[in-house]
Amino acid sequence: MAELKPYREIPIGGRIEKAGNSEEFKTGDWKTFKPVWNSEKCTNCMVCPVLCPEDCIPVEKGEKPVRKETDLDYCKGCGICAQVCPVKCIEMKKGDADE
Ligand code: SF4
Ligand code: SF4
């Protein structure tokens, strides 16, 4: 988790001083469950990368796009990907990214 700032260093109103900084904030340690993806069963239907609210399921672009491993640094463990996968190749398991 990011180091907390003393209150004197926090901008007035908590405003964001630098735009486009979301990549600096790794939110993956918020999750209780993590998605475990079975790449062999995956049909690359592209449903989960589109519906992931964190945009943390990378896709290799090309004539036939290919889903890549979830970026657990940003995944919040919401489980939407597991719910929507038509072939049920994502299982939500308890534990964080390092387990
Ligand atoms: S659990 Fe949620 S945030 Fe994580 S990859 Fe799946 S849809 Fe995205
Ligand atoms: S929804 Fe399931 S089958 Fe489709 S890309 Fe995601 S993991 Fe693969």
mmCIF file of C-alpha atoms and ligand atoms in Angstrom:
data_model
loop_
_atom_site.group_PDB
_atom_site.id
_atom_site.type_symbol
_atom_site.label_atom_id
_atom_site.label_comp_id
_atom_site.label_asym_id
_atom_site.label_seq_id
_atom_site.Cartn_x
_atom_site.Cartn_y
_atom_site.Cartn_z
ATOM 1 C CA MET A 1 0.000 0.000 0.000
ATOM 2 C CA ALA A 2 1.204 3.529 -0.744
ATOM 3 C CA GLU A 3 2.759 5.457 2.109
ATOM 4 C CA LEU A 4 0.287 7.891 3.680
ATOM 5 C CA LYS A 5 1.138 11.584 3.573
ATOM 6 C CA PRO A 6 1.003 13.819 6.637
ATOM 7 C CA TYR A 7 -2.036 16.103 6.445
ATOM 8 C CA ARG A 8 0.100 19.191 5.757
ATOM 9 C CA GLU A 9 1.228 17.662 2.442
ATOM 10 C CA ILE A 10 -2.292 16.894 1.218
ATOM 11 C CA PRO A 11 -3.594 19.535 -1.264
ATOM 12 C CA ILE A 12 -6.487 21.659 0.006
ATOM 13 C CA GLY A 13 -9.730 19.880 -0.739
ATOM 14 C CA GLY A 14 -7.802 16.734 -1.647
ATOM 15 C CA ARG A 15 -7.746 17.924 -5.270
ATOM 16 C CA ILE A 16 -5.804 15.967 -7.887
ATOM 17 C CA GLU A 17 -2.822 18.059 -8.963
ATOM 18 C CA LYS A 18 -1.600 15.909 -11.831
ATOM 19 C CA ALA A 19 -4.010 14.512 -14.426
ATOM 20 C CA GLY A 20 -3.696 10.982 -15.798
ATOM 21 C CA ASN A 21 -1.938 9.558 -12.756
ATOM 22 C CA SER A 22 -4.108 6.478 -12.128
ATOM 23 C CA GLU A 23 -1.335 4.085 -13.230
ATOM 24 C CA GLU A 24 0.741 5.233 -10.266
ATOM 25 C CA PHE A 25 -1.858 3.919 -7.837
ATOM 26 C CA LYS A 26 -1.836 0.154 -7.682
ATOM 27 C CA THR A 27 -5.223 -0.767 -6.270
ATOM 28 C CA GLY A 28 -4.785 -4.540 -6.453
ATOM 29 C CA ASP A 29 -4.129 -4.886 -2.740
ATOM 30 C CA TRP A 30 -7.747 -3.955 -2.011
ATOM 31 C CA LYS A 31 -9.056 -7.329 -3.089
ATOM 32 C CA THR A 32 -10.143 -10.288 -0.980
ATOM 33 C CA PHE A 33 -10.615 -12.661 -3.903
ATOM 34 C CA LYS A 34 -8.460 -12.911 -6.992
ATOM 35 C CA PRO A 35 -9.428 -14.251 -10.410
ATOM 36 C CA VAL A 36 -7.566 -17.397 -11.418
ATOM 37 C CA TRP A 37 -7.704 -17.784 -15.182
ATOM 38 C CA ASN A 38 -7.421 -21.084 -17.054
ATOM 39 C CA SER A 39 -5.819 -20.024 -20.322
ATOM 40 C CA GLU A 40 -6.316 -23.459 -21.875
ATOM 41 C CA LYS A 41 -10.085 -23.254 -21.581
ATOM 42 C CA CYS A 42 -10.268 -19.606 -22.662
ATOM 43 C CA THR A 43 -11.788 -19.083 -26.120
ATOM 44 C CA ASN A 44 -10.632 -15.461 -26.400
ATOM 45 C CA CYS A 45 -14.199 -14.290 -26.768
ATOM 46 C CA MET A 46 -13.151 -10.851 -25.400
ATOM 47 C CA VAL A 47 -16.134 -10.520 -23.069
ATOM 48 C CA CYS A 48 -14.108 -10.180 -19.856
ATOM 49 C CA PRO A 49 -11.589 -7.579 -21.088
ATOM 50 C CA VAL A 50 -14.471 -5.384 -22.246
ATOM 51 C CA LEU A 51 -16.498 -5.701 -19.038
ATOM 52 C CA CYS A 52 -13.662 -5.490 -16.486
ATOM 53 C CA PRO A 53 -14.285 -2.168 -14.699
ATOM 54 C CA GLU A 54 -10.568 -1.748 -13.979
ATOM 55 C CA ASP A 55 -9.408 -2.412 -17.548
ATOM 56 C CA CYS A 56 -6.801 -4.753 -16.072
ATOM 57 C CA ILE A 57 -7.211 -7.688 -18.462
ATOM 58 C CA PRO A 58 -4.670 -7.074 -21.218
ATOM 59 C CA VAL A 59 -5.339 -8.039 -24.818
ATOM 60 C CA GLU A 60 -2.764 -8.700 -27.496
ATOM 61 C CA LYS A 61 -4.113 -6.928 -30.541
ATOM 62 C CA GLY A 62 -4.154 -8.521 -33.961
ATOM 63 C CA GLU A 63 -6.470 -10.053 -36.531
ATOM 64 C CA LYS A 64 -7.636 -12.379 -33.752
ATOM 65 C CA PRO A 65 -7.145 -10.667 -30.371
ATOM 66 C CA VAL A 66 -5.676 -12.791 -27.581
ATOM 67 C CA ARG A 67 -6.484 -12.374 -23.887
ATOM 68 C CA LYS A 68 -3.416 -12.211 -21.628
ATOM 69 C CA GLU A 69 -2.975 -12.799 -17.889
ATOM 70 C CA THR A 70 -4.853 -10.453 -15.548
ATOM 71 C CA ASP A 71 -2.808 -7.584 -14.165
ATOM 72 C CA LEU A 72 -3.288 -8.258 -10.452
ATOM 73 C CA ASP A 73 -1.603 -4.962 -9.535
ATOM 74 C CA TYR A 74 -4.850 -3.230 -10.503
ATOM 75 C CA CYS A 75 -7.529 -5.976 -10.212
ATOM 76 C CA LYS A 76 -9.898 -5.227 -7.328
ATOM 77 C CA GLY A 77 -11.376 -8.726 -7.214
ATOM 78 C CA CYS A 78 -14.934 -7.728 -8.118
ATOM 79 C CA GLY A 79 -15.558 -11.082 -9.838
ATOM 80 C CA ILE A 80 -17.349 -9.671 -12.882
ATOM 81 C CA CYS A 81 -14.953 -11.484 -15.225
ATOM 82 C CA ALA A 82 -15.749 -14.834 -13.590
ATOM 83 C CA GLN A 83 -19.481 -14.144 -13.752
ATOM 84 C CA VAL A 84 -19.567 -13.206 -17.419
ATOM 85 C CA CYS A 85 -17.140 -15.775 -18.830
ATOM 86 C CA PRO A 86 -19.240 -18.047 -21.089
ATOM 87 C CA VAL A 87 -16.951 -21.054 -20.624
ATOM 88 C CA LYS A 88 -16.378 -20.500 -16.882
ATOM 89 C CA CYS A 89 -12.595 -20.531 -17.101
ATOM 90 C CA ILE A 90 -12.100 -17.922 -14.360
ATOM 91 C CA GLU A 91 -12.423 -18.936 -10.739
ATOM 92 C CA MET A 92 -12.422 -16.452 -7.864
ATOM 93 C CA LYS A 93 -10.105 -17.657 -5.109
ATOM 94 C CA LYS A 94 -9.488 -16.171 -1.715
ATOM 95 C CA GLY A 95 -6.109 -14.520 -1.363
ATOM 96 C CA ASP A 96 -4.151 -11.602 -2.751
ATOM 97 C CA ALA A 97 -1.802 -11.314 -5.679
ATOM 98 C CA ASP A 98 1.186 -12.773 -3.860
ATOM 99 C CA GLU A 99 -0.418 -16.014 -2.697
HETATM 100 S S1 SF4 B 1 -12.064 -9.459 -10.753
HETATM 101 FE FE1 SF4 B 1 -12.973 -7.541 -11.518
HETATM 102 S S2 SF4 B 1 -11.269 -6.104 -11.577
HETATM 103 FE FE2 SF4 B 1 -10.375 -8.149 -11.442
HETATM 104 S S3 SF4 B 1 -9.994 -8.780 -13.555
HETATM 105 FE FE3 SF4 B 1 -12.021 -9.553 -12.974
HETATM 106 S S4 SF4 B 1 -13.461 -7.966 -13.679
HETATM 107 FE FE4 SF4 B 1 -11.409 -7.054 -13.596
HETATM 108 S S1 SF4 B 2 -14.693 -14.263 -20.925
HETATM 109 FE FE1 SF4 B 2 -13.694 -16.253 -20.575
HETATM 110 S S2 SF4 B 2 -13.452 -17.135 -22.612
HETATM 111 FE FE2 SF4 B 2 -13.862 -14.966 -22.873
HETATM 112 S S3 SF4 B 2 -11.831 -13.978 -22.999
HETATM 113 FE FE3 SF4 B 2 -12.487 -13.895 -20.868
HETATM 114 S S4 SF4 B 2 -11.590 -15.732 -19.936
HETATM 115 FE FE4 SF4 B 2 -11.547 -16.033 -22.136
#
